[in-house]
XYZ file of C-alpha atoms in Angstrom:
713
model
C -40.768 -78.600 217.381
C -39.888 -73.936 217.354
C -36.948 -73.881 218.748
C -35.854 -71.606 215.032
C -39.104 -69.772 214.576
C -38.546 -67.920 211.735
C -37.228 -71.375 209.750
C -40.223 -73.300 211.315
C -42.199 -70.234 209.903
C -40.629 -70.488 206.299
C -40.940 -74.173 205.759
C -44.963 -73.264 206.795
C -45.395 -70.881 204.443
C -43.643 -73.214 201.831
C -45.962 -75.823 202.478
C -48.827 -73.728 201.970
C -47.776 -71.956 198.861
C -47.412 -75.647 197.162
C -50.623 -76.447 198.187
C -52.515 -73.057 196.521
C -50.132 -73.938 193.681
C -51.975 -77.666 193.525
C -54.872 -76.203 193.980
C -54.548 -74.170 191.155
C -53.715 -77.136 189.026
C -57.087 -79.306 189.707
C -59.051 -75.980 188.820
C -57.212 -75.668 185.871
C -57.888 -79.148 185.425
C -61.930 -79.310 186.260
C -61.886 -75.699 183.630
C -60.683 -77.826 180.822
C -63.832 -80.006 181.920
C -66.294 -77.409 182.189
C -64.857 -74.975 179.263
C -68.435 -75.482 177.653
C -70.492 -74.570 180.776
C -69.516 -70.330 180.676
C -70.618 -69.778 184.225
C -69.096 -72.521 185.807
C -65.962 -71.662 183.522
C -65.899 -67.821 184.624
C -66.061 -69.128 188.727
C -63.850 -71.275 188.324
C -61.057 -68.998 186.701
C -61.590 -66.150 188.647
C -60.642 -68.529 191.558
C -57.385 -69.313 189.643
C -57.291 -65.693 189.446
C -57.353 -64.884 192.983
C -55.455 -67.858 194.113
C -52.714 -66.371 191.637
C -53.074 -62.812 193.222
C -52.579 -64.639 197.295
C -49.908 -67.066 196.092
C -47.063 -65.514 196.451
C -48.323 -63.336 199.994
C -51.330 -66.115 201.438
C -51.622 -64.655 204.431
C -49.888 -62.250 206.943
C -50.909 -63.394 210.795
C -50.571 -66.842 213.093
C -53.044 -67.194 215.562
C -52.807 -69.758 217.987
C -55.291 -69.934 221.114
C -57.388 -71.841 223.672
C -61.445 -72.329 222.515
C -63.042 -72.295 226.397
C -63.512 -75.935 227.535
C -60.233 -77.637 225.229
C -56.868 -78.161 226.778
C -55.654 -77.659 223.427
C -54.774 -74.797 221.415
C -56.027 -74.205 218.264
C -53.271 -72.643 215.415
C -54.816 -70.339 212.608
C -53.508 -68.345 210.073
C -55.238 -64.897 208.173
C -54.870 -63.215 205.156
C -57.028 -61.574 202.502
C -59.200 -64.648 201.870
C -60.179 -68.048 202.640
C -58.555 -71.156 201.403
C -59.045 -74.694 201.964
C -57.221 -77.327 200.775
C -59.982 -81.233 200.674
C -61.401 -79.752 204.176
C -58.147 -78.157 205.515
C -58.191 -74.944 206.120
C -55.066 -73.404 205.378
C -56.098 -69.606 205.532
C -58.723 -67.889 207.751
C -60.950 -65.252 205.911
C -59.962 -61.796 207.650
C -64.008 -61.420 207.197
C -64.562 -64.885 209.273
C -65.506 -63.806 212.724
C -62.824 -66.289 214.716
C -60.659 -64.022 212.542
C -62.119 -60.887 214.747
C -60.095 -62.138 217.673
C -56.944 -60.801 215.903
C -58.675 -57.177 215.587
C -59.263 -57.414 219.413
C -56.579 -56.539 221.138
C -53.857 -58.209 222.681
C -53.068 -61.383 224.408
C -55.212 -62.747 226.664
C -58.806 -63.247 226.925
C -61.498 -62.558 224.423
C -64.245 -63.891 222.891
C -65.733 -64.091 218.943
C -69.184 -63.863 218.018
C -70.835 -66.846 216.932
C -74.322 -68.093 215.239
C -74.925 -69.606 218.318
C -73.654 -66.643 220.802
C -70.034 -65.334 221.659
C -67.263 -67.451 221.771
C -64.720 -67.206 224.645
C -61.068 -67.404 223.322
C -57.365 -67.147 225.438
C -55.333 -65.518 222.776
C -51.374 -67.078 223.589
C -49.865 -66.162 220.604
C -50.423 -63.682 217.851
C -47.464 -63.650 215.332
C -47.433 -61.366 212.010
C -45.251 -61.614 209.476
C -43.976 -59.428 206.503
C -44.173 -61.358 203.370
C -42.208 -60.714 200.389
C -42.149 -62.615 196.953
C -42.865 -66.062 199.134
C -39.526 -65.595 201.724
C -40.542 -63.747 205.228
C -38.681 -61.228 205.511
C -39.869 -59.869 209.051
C -42.592 -61.204 211.941
C -43.695 -60.164 215.554
C -44.247 -61.550 218.340
C -47.786 -59.025 219.465
C -46.089 -58.122 223.091
C -42.946 -57.238 222.493
C -41.841 -54.164 224.453
C -40.948 -52.220 221.018
C -45.110 -52.250 220.493
C -46.340 -52.730 216.808
C -43.728 -53.547 214.576
C -45.750 -54.354 211.380
C -47.984 -51.742 211.690
C -45.044 -49.306 212.576
C -43.509 -50.789 209.680
C -46.335 -50.285 207.072
C -46.841 -47.142 207.851
C -42.563 -45.844 207.426
C -44.073 -46.838 203.786
C -44.372 -44.392 200.963
C -47.521 -43.471 199.753
C -48.962 -44.519 196.790
C -51.257 -42.814 194.178
C -53.619 -46.030 194.747
C -54.813 -46.085 198.206
C -54.169 -50.187 199.446
C -55.702 -52.309 201.831
C -55.243 -51.832 206.321
C -56.528 -55.135 206.920
C -53.328 -56.733 208.360
C -53.173 -52.806 210.472
C -57.010 -53.026 211.140
C -56.537 -50.968 214.721
C -59.212 -52.551 217.765
C -61.543 -49.359 217.310
C -61.141 -49.358 213.393
C -62.245 -52.813 213.185
C -65.416 -52.330 215.643
C -66.507 -49.927 213.517
C -66.183 -52.197 210.124
C -67.829 -54.880 212.248
C -70.808 -53.609 213.386
C -73.512 -55.434 212.378
C -76.103 -53.831 214.815
C -77.066 -49.834 214.284
C -78.404 -49.517 211.009
C -76.996 -45.495 211.268
C -73.151 -45.725 212.347
C -71.616 -41.696 213.294
C -67.916 -41.580 212.755
C -66.081 -38.552 213.807
C -62.073 -39.250 212.706
C -58.886 -36.950 213.176
C -56.937 -36.582 210.005
C -55.194 -39.822 209.612
C -56.726 -41.601 211.262
C -57.885 -44.356 208.884
C -61.626 -43.154 208.084
C -61.539 -44.047 204.741
C -59.941 -47.014 205.024
C -61.907 -48.172 207.842
C -65.279 -47.295 204.872
C -63.519 -49.239 202.702
C -62.644 -52.230 204.374
C -66.688 -52.059 206.214
C -68.010 -52.624 202.633
C -65.564 -55.499 201.871
C -66.891 -56.790 205.151
C -70.468 -56.295 203.705
C -70.144 -58.170 201.320
C -68.349 -61.429 202.906
C -70.687 -61.058 206.237
C -74.200 -60.170 203.997
C -72.806 -62.407 201.102
C -75.999 -64.933 200.480
C -78.934 -61.366 200.409
C -76.292 -58.523 199.613
C -74.211 -57.984 196.254
C -71.740 -55.394 195.423
C -74.515 -53.365 193.512
C -76.204 -52.905 196.457
C -73.805 -50.731 198.060
C -72.845 -47.003 197.593
C -70.316 -45.014 198.887
C -70.888 -41.304 197.893
C -67.159 -39.753 197.911
C -66.743 -36.024 197.478
C -65.264 -35.662 194.174
C -63.863 -37.733 191.146
C -60.588 -37.552 192.503
C -60.953 -38.850 195.523
C -62.924 -41.628 193.770
C -60.205 -42.909 191.672
C -58.099 -42.909 194.205
C -60.128 -45.476 196.310
C -61.024 -47.661 193.134
C -58.205 -50.615 194.100
C -59.041 -51.966 197.391
C -62.202 -53.963 196.839
C -60.771 -55.933 193.859
C -57.315 -56.008 195.527
C -59.386 -57.884 199.080
C -60.843 -60.041 196.112
C -64.314 -58.526 195.570
C -65.912 -56.231 193.065
C -66.455 -52.714 192.913
C -69.637 -51.283 195.454
C -71.253 -48.672 193.106
C -69.625 -44.870 193.277
C -71.244 -41.781 193.018
C -70.014 -37.809 194.340
C -73.569 -35.900 194.798
C -73.661 -33.641 191.961
C -74.335 -37.591 189.924
C -76.694 -38.040 192.262
C -78.035 -34.907 191.760
C -77.129 -34.816 187.088
C -79.978 -38.254 186.975
C -82.495 -36.161 187.052
C -84.010 -35.727 183.726
C -85.107 -31.966 183.532
C -81.933 -30.636 185.414
C -79.648 -30.755 181.821
C -80.931 -27.302 180.685
C -78.428 -26.187 183.750
C -75.233 -25.167 184.781
C -73.481 -27.126 188.113
C -70.866 -25.249 189.912
C -68.107 -27.345 190.666
C -66.706 -27.372 193.982
C -64.069 -25.048 192.707
C -67.218 -22.422 191.986
C -67.935 -23.081 195.557
C -64.459 -23.069 197.251
C -64.512 -18.813 196.320
C -67.693 -18.282 197.037
C -67.603 -20.401 200.678
C -69.973 -17.388 202.609
C -72.468 -16.883 199.954
C -74.989 -19.728 201.868
C -74.320 -20.100 204.820
C -78.130 -20.046 205.753
C -78.889 -22.357 202.508
C -75.737 -25.036 204.768
C -77.839 -24.760 208.212
C -80.462 -27.226 209.876
C -82.377 -24.471 210.123
C -83.048 -24.525 205.931
C -83.543 -28.271 206.430
C -86.387 -27.871 208.769
C -88.108 -24.526 206.824
C -88.307 -26.248 203.470
C -89.014 -29.955 205.292
C -92.478 -28.457 206.624
C -92.507 -26.409 203.511
C -92.700 -29.130 201.560
C -95.327 -31.257 203.247
C -97.915 -28.241 202.400
C -97.103 -28.879 199.141
C -99.677 -31.217 199.281
C -102.573 -28.607 199.649
C -101.077 -25.691 197.510
C -97.793 -23.665 196.056
C -96.996 -26.693 193.617
C -96.310 -25.393 189.834
C -95.647 -27.329 186.410
C -94.756 -27.050 183.259
C -96.741 -26.996 180.180
C -96.171 -29.839 178.314
C -95.912 -28.562 174.450
C -95.882 -28.297 170.811
C -94.001 -26.384 169.571
C -95.420 -22.459 170.986
C -98.731 -24.982 170.598
C -99.806 -26.039 174.097
C -100.692 -29.683 174.443
C -101.524 -29.519 178.485
C -100.913 -26.360 180.012
C -99.372 -25.980 183.054
C -102.101 -24.408 184.730
C -104.391 -27.162 183.975
C -101.927 -29.873 185.500
C -101.618 -27.953 188.403
C -105.431 -28.059 188.354
C -105.156 -31.920 187.687
C -103.308 -32.272 191.025
C -106.182 -30.453 193.237
C -108.630 -32.377 191.715
C -107.592 -35.751 193.753
C -109.347 -36.470 197.212
C -107.349 -35.133 199.866
C -106.230 -37.800 201.818
C -103.284 -38.660 198.507
C -99.556 -38.065 199.948
C -98.702 -35.842 197.612
C -96.853 -39.407 195.809
C -100.096 -40.533 195.148
C -100.908 -37.142 193.777
C -98.365 -36.950 191.254
C -98.322 -40.555 190.285
C -102.397 -39.483 189.401
C -101.592 -36.785 187.412
C -98.626 -37.888 185.349
C -101.170 -40.313 184.064
C -103.566 -38.325 183.567
C -101.160 -35.780 181.559
C -100.224 -38.926 179.462
C -103.586 -39.503 178.796
C -103.772 -36.307 177.669
C -101.037 -37.022 175.677
C -102.217 -39.692 173.813
C -105.084 -38.575 172.923
C -103.300 -35.831 171.264
C -101.021 -37.786 169.755
C -103.857 -40.112 168.410
C -105.323 -37.005 165.945
C -101.199 -35.891 165.255
C -100.712 -39.808 163.368
C -103.582 -39.354 160.653
C -102.043 -36.434 159.622
C -100.174 -35.735 156.118
C -96.606 -35.934 157.135
C -97.034 -39.084 158.432
C -97.826 -40.623 155.915
C -95.044 -38.925 153.031
C -92.552 -40.495 156.147
C -93.682 -44.330 155.939
C -93.923 -43.848 151.966
C -90.421 -42.289 152.724
C -89.438 -45.385 154.394
C -86.244 -47.864 152.400
C -88.378 -50.825 151.473
C -85.684 -52.911 152.485
C -85.926 -51.366 156.514
C -90.033 -52.183 156.258
C -88.723 -55.595 155.074
C -86.359 -55.687 158.374
C -89.412 -55.269 160.019
C -92.403 -56.792 159.285
C -89.935 -60.015 159.490
C -89.342 -59.067 162.659
C -92.767 -57.891 164.188
C -94.437 -60.418 161.859
C -98.420 -58.387 161.406
C -100.854 -59.616 161.413
C -102.402 -56.867 157.979
C -101.682 -54.445 156.092
C -103.077 -51.888 158.827
C -101.544 -53.646 161.439
C -98.400 -52.792 159.813
C -100.005 -49.201 158.818
C -100.571 -48.257 162.895
C -97.247 -49.404 163.895
C -95.383 -47.001 161.172
C -97.848 -43.911 162.361
C -97.127 -45.088 166.148
C -93.115 -45.265 165.364
C -92.665 -42.056 163.603
C -94.926 -39.896 166.049
C -93.124 -41.208 169.933
C -89.770 -40.186 167.569
C -91.188 -36.410 167.037
C -92.615 -36.015 170.590
C -89.586 -38.443 172.762
C -89.174 -35.464 174.040
C -92.659 -34.219 175.209
C -93.021 -37.704 176.540
C -90.047 -38.057 178.703
C -91.389 -35.277 179.876
C -94.370 -36.967 181.633
C -92.814 -40.009 181.837
C -89.741 -38.890 184.401
C -91.722 -36.229 185.893
C -89.794 -33.203 184.715
C -93.780 -31.711 183.323
C -93.286 -30.717 187.720
C -91.837 -26.936 188.551
C -89.003 -27.867 190.803
C -87.559 -24.825 190.075
C -90.232 -22.449 190.517
C -91.232 -24.136 193.816
C -87.509 -23.704 194.999
C -88.270 -20.183 194.525
C -91.225 -20.057 195.672
C -90.115 -21.829 199.192
C -86.789 -19.576 198.709
C -88.668 -15.839 199.043
C -91.026 -17.543 201.883
C -87.771 -17.670 204.583
C -88.060 -13.965 204.249
C -91.767 -14.079 205.721
C -90.549 -16.444 207.923
C -90.896 -15.393 212.003
C -88.177 -18.115 213.488
C -85.259 -15.893 210.795
C -86.250 -12.988 210.511
C -83.508 -11.618 212.971
C -80.826 -12.618 209.973
C -80.124 -9.537 208.287
C -77.563 -11.379 205.387
C -80.589 -13.972 204.345
C -81.708 -11.146 202.125
C -79.333 -11.084 200.489
C -78.439 -14.722 200.000
C -82.356 -15.262 199.149
C -81.874 -12.244 196.035
C -78.548 -14.380 194.850
C -79.857 -18.259 194.425
C -83.272 -16.803 193.052
C -81.181 -14.964 190.394
C -78.448 -18.086 190.362
C -82.190 -20.322 188.949
C -82.763 -17.582 186.641
C -80.074 -17.665 184.467
C -80.280 -21.353 185.036
C -76.934 -22.318 187.906
C -77.388 -24.478 190.524
C -74.784 -24.674 192.601
C -74.595 -27.909 195.119
C -76.598 -26.117 197.974
C -79.336 -25.378 195.655
C -78.709 -28.287 194.070
C -79.793 -29.819 197.434
C -83.360 -28.236 197.648
C -83.693 -28.885 194.340
C -82.384 -32.879 194.598
C -85.034 -32.564 198.220
C -88.633 -31.354 196.316
C -88.022 -33.763 193.681
C -87.745 -36.652 196.133
C -90.848 -35.202 198.227
C -93.084 -35.124 194.562
C -92.390 -37.197 192.312
C -89.540 -40.137 194.293
C -87.243 -39.576 190.027
C -84.426 -41.595 191.386
C -85.420 -42.740 194.532
C -83.788 -46.711 194.397
C -84.936 -49.317 197.364
C -82.614 -51.744 196.430
C -79.815 -50.332 197.852
C -79.037 -51.608 201.203
C -76.065 -49.503 202.099
C -74.233 -46.145 202.122
C -71.105 -44.788 202.938
C -70.615 -40.810 203.186
C -67.278 -39.979 203.707
C -66.006 -36.297 204.237
C -69.113 -36.208 205.615
C -68.426 -32.590 207.343
C -68.363 -30.756 203.732
C -72.430 -32.330 203.462
C -75.552 -29.431 204.094
C -78.467 -31.207 206.161
C -80.710 -30.699 203.479
C -78.247 -32.779 201.372
C -78.236 -35.420 204.150
C -81.357 -35.273 204.453
C -81.714 -35.937 200.270
C -79.883 -38.773 200.269
C -82.205 -40.202 203.024
C -85.049 -40.195 201.360
C -83.359 -41.450 198.039
C -82.689 -44.362 199.653
C -85.490 -44.815 202.473
C -83.893 -48.981 202.538
C -80.792 -48.855 202.881
C -78.323 -48.802 206.259
C -75.367 -45.517 206.948
C -72.773 -45.227 207.879
C -71.181 -41.677 208.061
C -67.723 -40.759 208.114
C -65.781 -37.385 208.620
C -63.948 -35.016 210.311
C -65.361 -31.632 211.919
C -62.090 -30.074 211.811
C -61.279 -30.287 208.183
C -64.766 -27.792 207.471
C -63.149 -25.919 205.090
C -66.688 -23.767 203.606
C -66.898 -22.501 207.107
C -70.371 -24.111 207.588
C -71.698 -22.864 210.698
C -73.107 -25.680 212.451
C -72.146 -29.579 213.809
C -73.123 -32.397 211.128
C -72.637 -34.470 213.790
C -75.394 -33.664 215.781
C -77.567 -32.817 212.379
C -76.986 -36.423 211.669
C -78.164 -37.612 215.027
C -81.543 -35.712 214.898
C -81.904 -36.224 210.876
C -82.397 -39.820 212.035
C -83.861 -39.474 214.862
C -86.236 -42.034 214.382
C -82.877 -44.665 214.994
C -80.269 -44.601 217.733
C -77.611 -43.359 215.825
C -74.212 -44.513 217.154
C -71.037 -42.310 217.130
C -67.624 -43.456 217.276
C -64.491 -41.491 217.919
C -61.007 -42.296 216.546
C -58.614 -40.146 217.605
C -55.354 -41.563 216.499
C -53.633 -40.132 213.842
C -51.740 -43.219 212.068
C -50.571 -40.864 208.706
C -48.037 -38.931 209.486
C -44.456 -38.870 211.470
C -45.132 -38.064 214.925
C -43.539 -35.055 215.200
C -46.213 -33.722 212.171
C -49.099 -34.357 214.264
C -48.053 -32.803 217.501
C -48.198 -29.148 215.388
C -50.603 -29.508 213.341
C -53.027 -30.829 216.943
C -52.012 -27.071 217.698
C -53.286 -25.675 214.885
C -56.905 -26.683 216.350
C -59.483 -25.186 218.067
C -59.157 -26.768 221.380
C -62.134 -28.010 222.719
C -63.212 -31.856 224.525
C -61.854 -33.281 221.371
C -59.218 -31.951 219.430
C -57.535 -32.844 223.184
C -57.383 -36.328 222.784
C -56.388 -36.765 220.206
C -53.232 -39.399 219.725
C -50.285 -39.592 217.751
C -48.633 -43.100 216.346
C -45.112 -43.124 217.589
C -43.368 -42.917 214.525
C -40.511 -40.992 214.722
C -39.493 -38.581 212.124
C -38.342 -34.776 211.188
C -40.202 -31.723 212.933
C -42.314 -29.646 209.902
C -39.895 -26.796 209.030
C -40.780 -22.960 208.205
C -38.723 -21.421 205.262
C -39.558 -18.074 205.701
C -38.194 -15.266 202.572
C -38.004 -12.218 201.875
C -39.524 -12.216 198.406
C -41.672 -14.264 196.349
C -38.694 -15.257 193.380
C -36.826 -16.394 196.786
C -40.046 -18.276 197.577
C -39.467 -20.166 194.679
C -36.135 -20.354 194.552
C -36.369 -22.338 198.115
C -39.492 -24.553 196.714
C -37.142 -25.455 193.931
C -34.707 -26.921 196.220
C -36.705 -28.485 199.074
C -37.697 -30.918 195.211
C -35.166 -31.722 194.400
C -34.117 -32.538 197.982
C -37.064 -35.025 198.148
C -36.911 -36.190 194.459
C -37.216 -39.611 195.101
C -40.321 -38.320 197.421
C -44.460 -38.103 196.104
C -44.568 -34.656 197.181
C -47.405 -32.181 196.956
C -47.623 -28.554 196.704
C -50.780 -27.291 197.819
C -51.975 -24.298 198.037
C -55.086 -22.164 199.437
C -56.678 -21.870 195.822
C -56.957 -23.257 192.135
C -56.040 -19.960 190.976
C -53.079 -19.830 193.943
C -52.165 -23.356 192.603
C -52.740 -21.843 188.344
C -50.060 -18.894 189.479
C -47.348 -21.516 190.410
C -47.447 -24.133 188.006
C -46.832 -22.001 185.264
C -43.797 -20.829 187.378
C -42.732 -23.884 188.329
C -43.104 -25.245 184.405
C -40.304 -22.993 183.239
C -37.589 -24.292 185.967
C -38.878 -28.160 186.846
C -39.159 -31.452 185.060
C -42.499 -33.910 185.083
C -44.422 -31.303 187.185
C -48.088 -31.639 186.989
C -51.037 -29.792 187.807
C -54.417 -31.605 189.447
C -57.492 -28.943 188.790
C -60.179 -30.999 187.579
C -61.981 -34.023 189.564
C -61.018 -36.523 186.935
C -57.294 -36.228 186.970
C -55.146 -38.613 189.170
C -52.495 -37.948 191.530
C -50.092 -41.063 190.335
C -47.218 -38.385 189.180
C -43.712 -37.693 192.026
C -44.647 -34.241 192.718
C -48.413 -32.279 192.098
C -49.590 -28.966 192.429
C -52.850 -29.282 193.742
C -55.417 -26.352 195.793
C -56.554 -27.799 199.305
C -59.696 -29.148 198.548
C -59.126 -31.303 196.222
C -56.395 -32.569 197.851
C -58.985 -33.911 200.948
C -58.749 -36.939 201.768
C -55.137 -37.705 199.900
C -52.157 -38.233 201.732
C -48.231 -37.736 200.378
C -44.649 -39.168 201.261
C -44.230 -34.847 201.544
C -46.486 -31.740 201.568
C -45.063 -28.481 200.396
C -48.364 -25.646 202.156
C -47.100 -23.205 199.583
C -47.391 -19.472 200.919
C -48.371 -20.053 205.176
C -47.854 -15.753 204.893
C -50.155 -13.330 207.452
C -51.948 -12.304 203.946
C -52.386 -15.798 202.804
C -53.999 -17.019 206.140
C -54.859 -14.402 208.316
C -56.920 -15.784 211.188
C -59.723 -18.078 212.856
C -61.355 -18.472 209.152
C -58.400 -20.178 207.636
C -57.411 -21.889 210.860
C -59.444 -25.625 209.381
C -57.769 -24.788 206.040
C -54.517 -24.887 206.698
C -55.301 -27.535 209.113
C -56.402 -29.597 206.673
C -53.471 -29.200 204.007
C -50.428 -29.193 207.023
C -52.183 -33.340 207.588
C -51.697 -34.221 204.217
C -48.481 -35.148 205.499
C -47.205 -38.202 206.575
C -43.273 -37.744 206.094
C -41.923 -34.329 205.132
C -43.806 -31.311 205.853
C -42.751 -27.972 204.353
C -44.167 -24.301 205.276
C -42.922 -21.911 203.026
C -44.241 -18.418 204.043
C -43.278 -14.919 202.220
C -43.165 -12.064 204.978
C -44.673 -12.366 208.487
C -45.961 -15.900 209.210
C -49.972 -17.099 209.938
C -50.477 -16.330 212.971
C -52.517 -19.331 213.661
C -48.610 -21.346 212.979
C -47.089 -17.978 215.109
C -49.390 -19.057 218.246
C -47.460 -22.838 217.887
C -45.002 -23.639 220.315
C -41.959 -22.928 219.623
C -40.102 -26.138 219.533
C -42.584 -27.458 217.257
C -41.171 -26.000 214.585
C -37.825 -26.314 212.434
C -37.286 -23.011 212.132
C -35.403 -21.511 209.062
């Protein structure tokens, strides 16, 4: 029957595509009948569109397997979504339990999970397909001595300015993270190019499938490092037939607080230019002391802002403080806050009731146009003239005093900044950190920033943590899953804060300690285990790089500090050219060499990655005069769709490009150990080509790499 496998599979593909066409036609007929039922017709239309989206490429693998106790093998095909025609499963969704056997390893005995337990199977055939426009271009049977050809073929393709799904090539170690349904906290340490972001997105899709009756996309949150990264990944879930999950950055999360609008929130660029300014505030010790300080607020040190009408105080900060500490000592911090808020609302109400009788209110009512009065009267159906008058008095007063009302209702009457300053100053008296000689300078700078209404990412975490302990202002118990990428850039205080905001959520953390470009003096993966000490944190290692060719991975791995994790890095066996080190004597020679590289790689998406934003801006100005269609990526809101871009390293994190030109890798620019991880992050963005442009002496970090790993010019 299968003497000619390719011909057999093409005929099967043709049959499936034809049956999908028939399903679509039946749905169209049903759509016509149900046009008046909006909900039903919308649902049918979505089904039609999803089937059209996969019609030319309905699946990517065939599996033949023998279930335990059966004598006849079963054949199934797996794709992005399930396709059923009259109870006949044409295609199984890649997330279905039975589909997991495709991702579990090679041929032979394995199992998949069912509601009643594990089902043993013996996999006889695993046939992968490359399908384009309804035609099978290539197919590969697992067990071929040349290895996983579909994976290699996929990895050899050009990069895209939008991330693609990887469901056809999910690897066994990635699959274990994606389908984990037992652990409340997952922590994934993966090297550059190990597929961490892809795993995160495929996990979201799997969660939506696995818990489809109890979880929707609005109950899953992805915390991204920046807006640029969010734009990069926002096509993956729709491509898999799922709506995008909620996406936030930590900065956006912080800005949800009502009181922060009067403050300047520093962005990533400002953080990168002064990475060492808040060393202690980024430490786990700081989180310990902040937790302890907040636990004492129930008895002392809580601060409040006066609620004012111009220069007159409606309720003073001292009055609010006395109210706050007047309640029973058994009150928890939030209950104490809520009771104080209620008292403040009552006092404001009494004040506004007096204001309502003032002459200016009557004058404003008299100035309301008759048509407006008539419209509202018809809407409200007032019982009397007095009721109508009272409505307008209340409306006018609430409009005038909406800021005071908002201040109380949002909890902004609590002086979070004053509490934070008090905490920061208390650190100087702590016996646990008395030996930190740099702490006074660090605290002084932090306090000055707050007094000048400037908040950096480290301070925002402290402020948000304090706020959440007191008011729970942005707490969200509806979120069931939180997934955080680039976790190495987070501080223990940020993670502890996120934990308090989403108390009902399960967490997945993914990151790479080797890409910690903010020079943190801690291992965030250890801190995760401490912060979630009530849970057993499941730690997974992804040490195989799929992004870069083997020669590029061989080079970048030698840039890393040698330890147990880095010594076990594995490269996918994809051939390519060695990274090229080009050394010139003068700055203009660097520009000339750069332009030559760009023109030689005109068909590739090429990123010129600089150490800083300032360096990127300077280089871009010079390039504009000599190169057409070059784009500077200098903000989080842009996209990286152009063929040639100039981008600072901190914005390139998590992205990948066909070719990377690491700009000015000289001894002056990357002098030593402090720049090691930054240089590694830059170089590990490259998929197919990597160029290192250096003026005069090369960085000692590069000079120390074995000579044969580089093509030196």
